Amino acid sequence: MGLLGDIVFVFGLFQSVWISSVSGGPALTINLQSDSTIHINRSTASQIKCEVCIGNRCQFTMTLSRSMEVVFTCSKPEDVFMVEIVRQIVCTTTCNGMITPEDIPSLQNFNRTFSWNVKVQGHKAYCLDFTRTGLRQIQPTEHCQDKHIYSVSIGAVTVGKFCHQGIIKSMQVLQEGRVTLQVPGKQQLNTVSFGITIGPEITSSAIINVTLPEEPWSQDFFSPNYPESFPDDDLITWAFQVPYKYYSTVHILNYTIPRCKLKDVRLEYQLFSKIMVKKLSEPQLSEHQGSFDLSLHNCHVDTQSSTNLTLHFNISSTRRGSEVHCTVDLKLEKGLVIHIMKKKTQSDCNLKLNSLAQETATITSPKVSHVSFIDCKEEDLLITINKTITCQQFRDCPSSETLRVPALDKCIVGVVQEVRWFLNGPQHGTVELVSSEGSLQQSLPGHLCKDTVLLSVSENEPQGVTVGQFCPQGAIHKMQINVTNITVSASSTGGKNLRQITNSLLKVSFTKAIKESYIFTVLPKKDIPVLLGTPSWPLGMKSYTTVSWSILFPAQLEAYVSFPSVSQLTCKNRPAYIKLHRQQSHDKMYSWQGQNPKDVVVSQNFYLNMSNCLPVKGAFSVVSQITLHLGKSVLLSIILSVVGVVLLLMVIILAVCCILRKKKKQKAPEVSVYNPSRHPFLPGLHGIPQETEDEDFHIYHYIIDDQVNGHLDKDTVEMNEAVSVYREFTGPTEQQPLTEKLEAEEPEVGVYRPFTGSQSAPDVPVTLVRSVENLAFKDKQKTDVEISAVDSFHEQKTVPNIQENIPKIKPEKA
């Protein structure tokens, strides 16, 4: 036995020396768990000759299923070999629960990969729980800050690579798969645990659960096997949990699409109870409130396709204010389209149509649309409304259609800046527009519209010719346009909101065709100039088109017609012209061709007609001005009437003064009578009054040629009512008192009259009132005769042609 023991000892020592001499490298003791396996594999990138040995067996790769000692044939085997530690996890009814990576101290200098092969019986999925740290998906070439890279794969398909500290909280993997953790050599293992549990049955190969934090966030995601091909006819789902009051947006950053045999590549959004399908080339979900699922579906790829399916997208979230939801029901509307557009693309306002963020949301009838606004102010959005009114047959056309700004729901945010009506009438018809307010003003230089709304009328064919721009409160009452398709647009001035206009703007009707291209009915007002521009001003009317203005005004007024702006043009064949004639007689009063028109005065309703030629040079563009004034005969009558009224008032005042003075003297009217005895006395008094020093007697020393020498008392002199007159006496000299009739008729004071035998009072002369009235009456008759003569003269006078040399100072009288 002693000899045998010595031999064994020598042999063991020889074997140890032999291993050391053969390997030339370290010997490592590896302790394994019962369910683990270690694979020591040579790196393909290494060029160093080195092997791993167990006993006398040396290989380039080695698999260990139990604890043992290994020896390497090189001094630094960590530069040549990689170590993979594999555990098998089989879930029947339950799984192992929490998984914690365990490092092997002897292998810390090697690049290590910890792998867990998980298998679930049946068609259920297993769930990987990374709630403690979370994961962040990275590209295959990207590195993690802590140098720990997780990877999840299903067979040969890599679901993705991940780092710690991300928003991916868990994954559900169908049936079986592998979870790996790569740690570089000489890096201490971060023993972070994760959970494995049995999950539900799923239809996707994997479901990645993402929880967005309660802060603004952005995260990239990649399709499986990125940048290689996603498997044929496969499906993967991302489930995003979005916090309350946060809104998420999906941006596709890069993608490739294969040629498909069956089906199509698509993205499918599960929003609440609604599914939305989008192509990769289309705008994706934007500013969505709430959680949602996003699934990537691959098609049956054509084997001859040169491209594969790859997808790189980003999801971002931001906190928003409360979201305003609005349901727009246009089921009962016809031909109505509402465009809501963001004024600034970079504003905080978020506009969504049917849960999709939009720069412009278009709402059409007859549909029900769902619009929402987040952090939107009224000035952040601009609204344009289009309304189409179509009438194919005259019998089907309404008698009158009202054009007004459509009323929008209060929940719709934005400023209505324009409303357009597309009017399509029957063939060979006329569109008739009447102002709801009674009148329109044409917007021209000097008469620009300052109202809230500006109405523009244009023909749709050809080339969208603009008829003119108008606003309320003017003289144009009606427009008739001899086309079947026109557009009327109402736009706001000064950035005002058309939603404030609730009254109707125009009334439209479709009538039979007219002879002229355009007819305007104009009702001017006194002393307010009206500017009328030809259609398409200042560009000029279309060739061979005609326009007629029907000017209506009261009979006592006269219209002063002038032409402040007339363009110069050269015609190919016949010249363009302007004509003016009365409406009653239809005789031509005024005509212009090729020369500047002169001013003219018209005394009754008239037509102003213009016709364009085929211009060779220039364009036919004219601005006319109509101003109403009182006629000369009417003005003279008014002046005479005013003068007559003034005189009548003066006579009345004078008569009133006389009556008041008469009442004051009715009790004792004083009359001066000549007395040869040089004692004046008043008839009707008893006896001759005695002389006093204060009395003022009227004494006649002699009388020559019936000279007037009346006695005037103080009141009589002031009023100039009578004059003392001497007449030769031829009658009896008896004195009798004046009769009551004389007192009642107010005899003249201080007048001497010869007595002819009758004792009745003398006749009272014609009063001043009647004299004045007769004078005014005679003057008026004379004036009326003169006015009639003037009118007769004007009726016989004709308006000369505009080609004649008419002085510019005095307008023609028509």
JSON list of N, CA and C in Angstrom, two decimals, residues 196-239:
[
{"chain": "A", "resi": 196, "resn": "ILE", "atom": "N", "xyz": [-41.81, 36.98, -13.86]},
{"chain": "A", "resi": 196, "resn": "ILE", "atom": "CA", "xyz": [-42.36, 36.15, -14.94]},
{"chain": "A", "resi": 196, "resn": "ILE", "atom": "C", "xyz": [-43.62, 35.51, -14.40]},
{"chain": "A", "resi": 197, "resn": "THR", "atom": "N", "xyz": [-44.74, 35.73, -15.11]},
{"chain": "A", "resi": 197, "resn": "THR", "atom": "CA", "xyz": [-46.02, 35.14, -14.73]},
{"chain": "A", "resi": 197, "resn": "THR", "atom": "C", "xyz": [-46.72, 34.65, -15.98]},
{"chain": "A", "resi": 198, "resn": "ILE", "atom": "N", "xyz": [-47.71, 33.84, -15.78]},
{"chain": "A", "resi": 198, "resn": "ILE", "atom": "CA", "xyz": [-48.51, 33.35, -16.91]},
{"chain": "A", "resi": 198, "resn": "ILE", "atom": "C", "xyz": [-49.52, 34.43, -17.29]},
{"chain": "A", "resi": 199, "resn": "GLY", "atom": "N", "xyz": [-49.57, 34.76, -18.55]},
{"chain": "A", "resi": 199, "resn": "GLY", "atom": "CA", "xyz": [-50.48, 35.77, -19.04]},
{"chain": "A", "resi": 199, "resn": "GLY", "atom": "C", "xyz": [-51.68, 35.17, -19.75]},
{"chain": "A", "resi": 200, "resn": "PRO", "atom": "N", "xyz": [-52.54, 36.01, -20.33]},
{"chain": "A", "resi": 200, "resn": "PRO", "atom": "CA", "xyz": [-53.73, 35.52, -21.04]},
{"chain": "A", "resi": 200, "resn": "PRO", "atom": "C", "xyz": [-53.38, 35.05, -22.44]},
{"chain": "A", "resi": 201, "resn": "GLU", "atom": "N", "xyz": [-54.37, 34.55, -23.12]},
{"chain": "A", "resi": 201, "resn": "GLU", "atom": "CA", "xyz": [-54.19, 34.21, -24.52]},
{"chain": "A", "resi": 201, "resn": "GLU", "atom": "C", "xyz": [-54.18, 35.49, -25.35]},
{"chain": "A", "resi": 202, "resn": "ILE", "atom": "N", "xyz": [-53.24, 35.57, -26.26]},
{"chain": "A", "resi": 202, "resn": "ILE", "atom": "CA", "xyz": [-53.11, 36.76, -27.10]},
{"chain": "A", "resi": 202, "resn": "ILE", "atom": "C", "xyz": [-53.03, 36.34, -28.56]},
{"chain": "A", "resi": 203, "resn": "THR", "atom": "N", "xyz": [-53.34, 37.28, -29.45]},
{"chain": "A", "resi": 203, "resn": "THR", "atom": "CA", "xyz": [-53.27, 37.00, -30.89]},
{"chain": "A", "resi": 203, "resn": "THR", "atom": "C", "xyz": [-51.97, 37.52, -31.50]},
{"chain": "A", "resi": 204, "resn": "SER", "atom": "N", "xyz": [-51.33, 38.47, -30.84]},
{"chain": "A", "resi": 204, "resn": "SER", "atom": "CA", "xyz": [-50.06, 39.00, -31.34]},
{"chain": "A", "resi": 204, "resn": "SER", "atom": "C", "xyz": [-48.92, 38.11, -30.88]},
{"chain": "A", "resi": 205, "resn": "SER", "atom": "N", "xyz": [-47.83, 38.17, -31.63]},
{"chain": "A", "resi": 205, "resn": "SER", "atom": "CA", "xyz": [-46.64, 37.44, -31.18]},
{"chain": "A", "resi": 205, "resn": "SER", "atom": "C", "xyz": [-46.09, 38.03, -29.90]},
{"chain": "A", "resi": 206, "resn": "ALA", "atom": "N", "xyz": [-46.33, 39.34, -29.71]},
{"chain": "A", "resi": 206, "resn": "ALA", "atom": "CA", "xyz": [-45.91, 39.98, -28.47]},
{"chain": "A", "resi": 206, "resn": "ALA", "atom": "C", "xyz": [-46.70, 41.26, -28.28]},
{"chain": "A", "resi": 207, "resn": "ILE", "atom": "N", "xyz": [-46.92, 41.59, -27.02]},
{"chain": "A", "resi": 207, "resn": "ILE", "atom": "CA", "xyz": [-47.57, 42.86, -26.66]},
{"chain": "A", "resi": 207, "resn": "ILE", "atom": "C", "xyz": [-46.63, 43.58, -25.71]},
{"chain": "A", "resi": 208, "resn": "ILE", "atom": "N", "xyz": [-46.25, 44.81, -26.11]},
{"chain": "A", "resi": 208, "resn": "ILE", "atom": "CA", "xyz": [-45.34, 45.61, -25.30]},
{"chain": "A", "resi": 208, "resn": "ILE", "atom": "C", "xyz": [-46.17, 46.68, -24.60]},
{"chain": "A", "resi": 209, "resn": "ASN", "atom": "N", "xyz": [-46.20, 46.64, -23.29]},
{"chain": "A", "resi": 209, "resn": "ASN", "atom": "CA", "xyz": [-46.98, 47.59, -22.49]},
{"chain": "A", "resi": 209, "resn": "ASN", "atom": "C", "xyz": [-46.11, 48.77, -22.10]},
{"chain": "A", "resi": 210, "resn": "VAL", "atom": "N", "xyz": [-46.58, 49.97, -22.52]},
{"chain": "A", "resi": 210, "resn": "VAL", "atom": "CA", "xyz": [-45.81, 51.20, -22.30]},
{"chain": "A", "resi": 210, "resn": "VAL", "atom": "C", "xyz": [-46.66, 52.14, -21.45]},
{"chain": "A", "resi": 211, "resn": "THR", "atom": "N", "xyz": [-46.07, 52.66, -20.39]},
{"chain": "A", "resi": 211, "resn": "THR", "atom": "CA", "xyz": [-46.75, 53.61, -19.51]},
{"chain": "A", "resi": 211, "resn": "THR", "atom": "C", "xyz": [-46.05, 54.95, -19.60]},
{"chain": "A", "resi": 212, "resn": "LEU", "atom": "N", "xyz": [-46.71, 55.94, -20.19]},
{"chain": "A", "resi": 212, "resn": "LEU", "atom": "CA", "xyz": [-46.12, 57.27, -20.31]},
{"chain": "A", "resi": 212, "resn": "LEU", "atom": "C", "xyz": [-46.15, 57.98, -18.96]},
{"chain": "A", "resi": 213, "resn": "PRO", "atom": "N", "xyz": [-45.08, 58.67, -18.60]},
{"chain": "A", "resi": 213, "resn": "PRO", "atom": "CA", "xyz": [-45.03, 59.33, -17.28]},
{"chain": "A", "resi": 213, "resn": "PRO", "atom": "C", "xyz": [-45.86, 60.61, -17.28]},
{"chain": "A", "resi": 214, "resn": "GLU", "atom": "N", "xyz": [-46.10, 61.12, -16.10]},
{"chain": "A", "resi": 214, "resn": "GLU", "atom": "CA", "xyz": [-46.85, 62.38, -15.95]},
{"chain": "A", "resi": 214, "resn": "GLU", "atom": "C", "xyz": [-45.90, 63.56, -16.10]},
{"chain": "A", "resi": 215, "resn": "GLU", "atom": "N", "xyz": [-45.30, 63.64, -17.24]},
{"chain": "A", "resi": 215, "resn": "GLU", "atom": "CA", "xyz": [-44.43, 64.73, -17.63]},
{"chain": "A", "resi": 215, "resn": "GLU", "atom": "C", "xyz": [-44.24, 64.65, -19.14]},
{"chain": "A", "resi": 216, "resn": "PRO", "atom": "N", "xyz": [-43.87, 65.73, -19.78]},
{"chain": "A", "resi": 216, "resn": "PRO", "atom": "CA", "xyz": [-43.62, 65.65, -21.22]},
{"chain": "A", "resi": 216, "resn": "PRO", "atom": "C", "xyz": [-42.57, 64.60, -21.53]},
{"chain": "A", "resi": 217, "resn": "TRP", "atom": "N", "xyz": [-42.84, 63.77, -22.52]},
{"chain": "A", "resi": 217, "resn": "TRP", "atom": "CA", "xyz": [-41.96, 62.63, -22.77]},
{"chain": "A", "resi": 217, "resn": "TRP", "atom": "C", "xyz": [-41.93, 62.30, -24.26]},
{"chain": "A", "resi": 218, "resn": "SER", "atom": "N", "xyz": [-40.81, 61.67, -24.65]},
{"chain": "A", "resi": 218, "resn": "SER", "atom": "CA", "xyz": [-40.66, 61.22, -26.03]},
{"chain": "A", "resi": 218, "resn": "SER", "atom": "C", "xyz": [-39.86, 59.93, -26.03]},
{"chain": "A", "resi": 219, "resn": "GLN", "atom": "N", "xyz": [-40.29, 58.95, -26.82]},
{"chain": "A", "resi": 219, "resn": "GLN", "atom": "CA", "xyz": [-39.65, 57.64, -26.84]},
{"chain": "A", "resi": 219, "resn": "GLN", "atom": "C", "xyz": [-39.74, 57.03, -28.23]},
{"chain": "A", "resi": 220, "resn": "ASP", "atom": "N", "xyz": [-38.63, 56.42, -28.68]},
{"chain": "A", "resi": 220, "resn": "ASP", "atom": "CA", "xyz": [-38.60, 55.75, -29.98]},
{"chain": "A", "resi": 220, "resn": "ASP", "atom": "C", "xyz": [-38.90, 54.26, -29.82]},
{"chain": "A", "resi": 221, "resn": "PHE", "atom": "N", "xyz": [-39.52, 53.70, -30.89]},
{"chain": "A", "resi": 221, "resn": "PHE", "atom": "CA", "xyz": [-39.81, 52.27, -30.92]},
{"chain": "A", "resi": 221, "resn": "PHE", "atom": "C", "xyz": [-39.47, 51.73, -32.31]},
{"chain": "A", "resi": 222, "resn": "PHE", "atom": "N", "xyz": [-39.16, 50.40, -32.32]},
{"chain": "A", "resi": 222, "resn": "PHE", "atom": "CA", "xyz": [-38.73, 49.77, -33.56]},
{"chain": "A", "resi": 222, "resn": "PHE", "atom": "C", "xyz": [-39.49, 48.47, -33.75]},
{"chain": "A", "resi": 223, "resn": "SER", "atom": "N", "xyz": [-39.71, 48.14, -35.02]},
{"chain": "A", "resi": 223, "resn": "SER", "atom": "CA", "xyz": [-40.36, 46.87, -35.32]},
{"chain": "A", "resi": 223, "resn": "SER", "atom": "C", "xyz": [-39.42, 45.71, -35.00]},
{"chain": "A", "resi": 224, "resn": "PRO", "atom": "N", "xyz": [-39.93, 44.53, -34.75]},
{"chain": "A", "resi": 224, "resn": "PRO", "atom": "CA", "xyz": [-39.07, 43.36, -34.48]},
{"chain": "A", "resi": 224, "resn": "PRO", "atom": "C", "xyz": [-38.08, 43.13, -35.61]},
{"chain": "A", "resi": 225, "resn": "ASN", "atom": "N", "xyz": [-36.88, 42.69, -35.21]},
{"chain": "A", "resi": 225, "resn": "ASN", "atom": "CA", "xyz": [-35.78, 42.40, -36.14]},
{"chain": "A", "resi": 225, "resn": "ASN", "atom": "C", "xyz": [-35.23, 43.65, -36.82]},
{"chain": "A", "resi": 226, "resn": "TYR", "atom": "N", "xyz": [-35.60, 44.81, -36.31]},
{"chain": "A", "resi": 226, "resn": "TYR", "atom": "CA", "xyz": [-35.13, 46.04, -36.95]},
{"chain": "A", "resi": 226, "resn": "TYR", "atom": "C", "xyz": [-33.60, 46.08, -36.89]},
{"chain": "A", "resi": 227, "resn": "PRO", "atom": "N", "xyz": [-32.91, 46.46, -37.96]},
{"chain": "A", "resi": 227, "resn": "PRO", "atom": "CA", "xyz": [-33.41, 46.95, -39.25]},
{"chain": "A", "resi": 227, "resn": "PRO", "atom": "C", "xyz": [-33.63, 45.85, -40.28]},
{"chain": "A", "resi": 228, "resn": "GLU", "atom": "N", "xyz": [-33.68, 44.58, -39.82]},
{"chain": "A", "resi": 228, "resn": "GLU", "atom": "CA", "xyz": [-33.99, 43.48, -40.73]},
{"chain": "A", "resi": 228, "resn": "GLU", "atom": "C", "xyz": [-35.50, 43.37, -40.88]},
{"chain": "A", "resi": 229, "resn": "SER", "atom": "N", "xyz": [-35.93, 42.40, -41.63]},
{"chain": "A", "resi": 229, "resn": "SER", "atom": "CA", "xyz": [-37.35, 42.30, -41.99]},
{"chain": "A", "resi": 229, "resn": "SER", "atom": "C", "xyz": [-38.19, 41.78, -40.84]},
{"chain": "A", "resi": 230, "resn": "PHE", "atom": "N", "xyz": [-39.35, 42.41, -40.70]},
{"chain": "A", "resi": 230, "resn": "PHE", "atom": "CA", "xyz": [-40.37, 41.90, -39.79]},
{"chain": "A", "resi": 230, "resn": "PHE", "atom": "C", "xyz": [-40.97, 40.65, -40.42]},
{"chain": "A", "resi": 231, "resn": "PRO", "atom": "N", "xyz": [-41.26, 39.64, -39.63]},
{"chain": "A", "resi": 231, "resn": "PRO", "atom": "CA", "xyz": [-41.70, 38.36, -40.21]},
{"chain": "A", "resi": 231, "resn": "PRO", "atom": "C", "xyz": [-42.95, 38.50, -41.07]},
{"chain": "A", "resi": 232, "resn": "ASP", "atom": "N", "xyz": [-43.03, 37.60, -42.04]},
{"chain": "A", "resi": 232, "resn": "ASP", "atom": "CA", "xyz": [-44.14, 37.54, -42.99]},
{"chain": "A", "resi": 232, "resn": "ASP", "atom": "C", "xyz": [-45.45, 37.25, -42.25]},
{"chain": "A", "resi": 233, "resn": "ASP", "atom": "N", "xyz": [-46.50, 38.06, -42.56]},
{"chain": "A", "resi": 233, "resn": "ASP", "atom": "CA", "xyz": [-47.84, 37.86, -42.02]},
{"chain": "A", "resi": 233, "resn": "ASP", "atom": "C", "xyz": [-47.83, 37.80, -40.49]},
{"chain": "A", "resi": 234, "resn": "ASP", "atom": "N", "xyz": [-47.03, 38.62, -39.89]},
{"chain": "A", "resi": 234, "resn": "ASP", "atom": "CA", "xyz": [-46.93, 38.63, -38.43]},
{"chain": "A", "resi": 234, "resn": "ASP", "atom": "C", "xyz": [-47.56, 39.90, -37.87]},
{"chain": "A", "resi": 235, "resn": "LEU", "atom": "N", "xyz": [-47.66, 39.91, -36.54]},
{"chain": "A", "resi": 235, "resn": "LEU", "atom": "CA", "xyz": [-48.36, 41.01, -35.87]},
{"chain": "A", "resi": 235, "resn": "LEU", "atom": "C", "xyz": [-47.70, 41.27, -34.53]},
{"chain": "A", "resi": 236, "resn": "ILE", "atom": "N", "xyz": [-47.48, 42.54, -34.22]},
{"chain": "A", "resi": 236, "resn": "ILE", "atom": "CA", "xyz": [-46.98, 42.95, -32.91]},
{"chain": "A", "resi": 236, "resn": "ILE", "atom": "C", "xyz": [-47.76, 44.17, -32.45]},
{"chain": "A", "resi": 237, "resn": "THR", "atom": "N", "xyz": [-47.94, 44.29, -31.14]},
{"chain": "A", "resi": 237, "resn": "THR", "atom": "CA", "xyz": [-48.79, 45.34, -30.58]},
{"chain": "A", "resi": 237, "resn": "THR", "atom": "C", "xyz": [-48.05, 46.09, -29.49]},
{"chain": "A", "resi": 238, "resn": "TRP", "atom": "N", "xyz": [-48.22, 47.43, -29.51]},
{"chain": "A", "resi": 238, "resn": "TRP", "atom": "CA", "xyz": [-47.76, 48.28, -28.41]},
{"chain": "A", "resi": 238, "resn": "TRP", "atom": "C", "xyz": [-49.00, 48.84, -27.70]},
{"chain": "A", "resi": 239, "resn": "ALA", "atom": "N", "xyz": [-49.09, 48.66, -26.42]},
{"chain": "A", "resi": 239, "resn": "ALA", "atom": "CA", "xyz": [-50.22, 49.17, -25.63]},
{"chain": "A", "resi": 239, "resn": "ALA", "atom": "C", "xyz": [-49.72, 50.35, -24.82]}
]
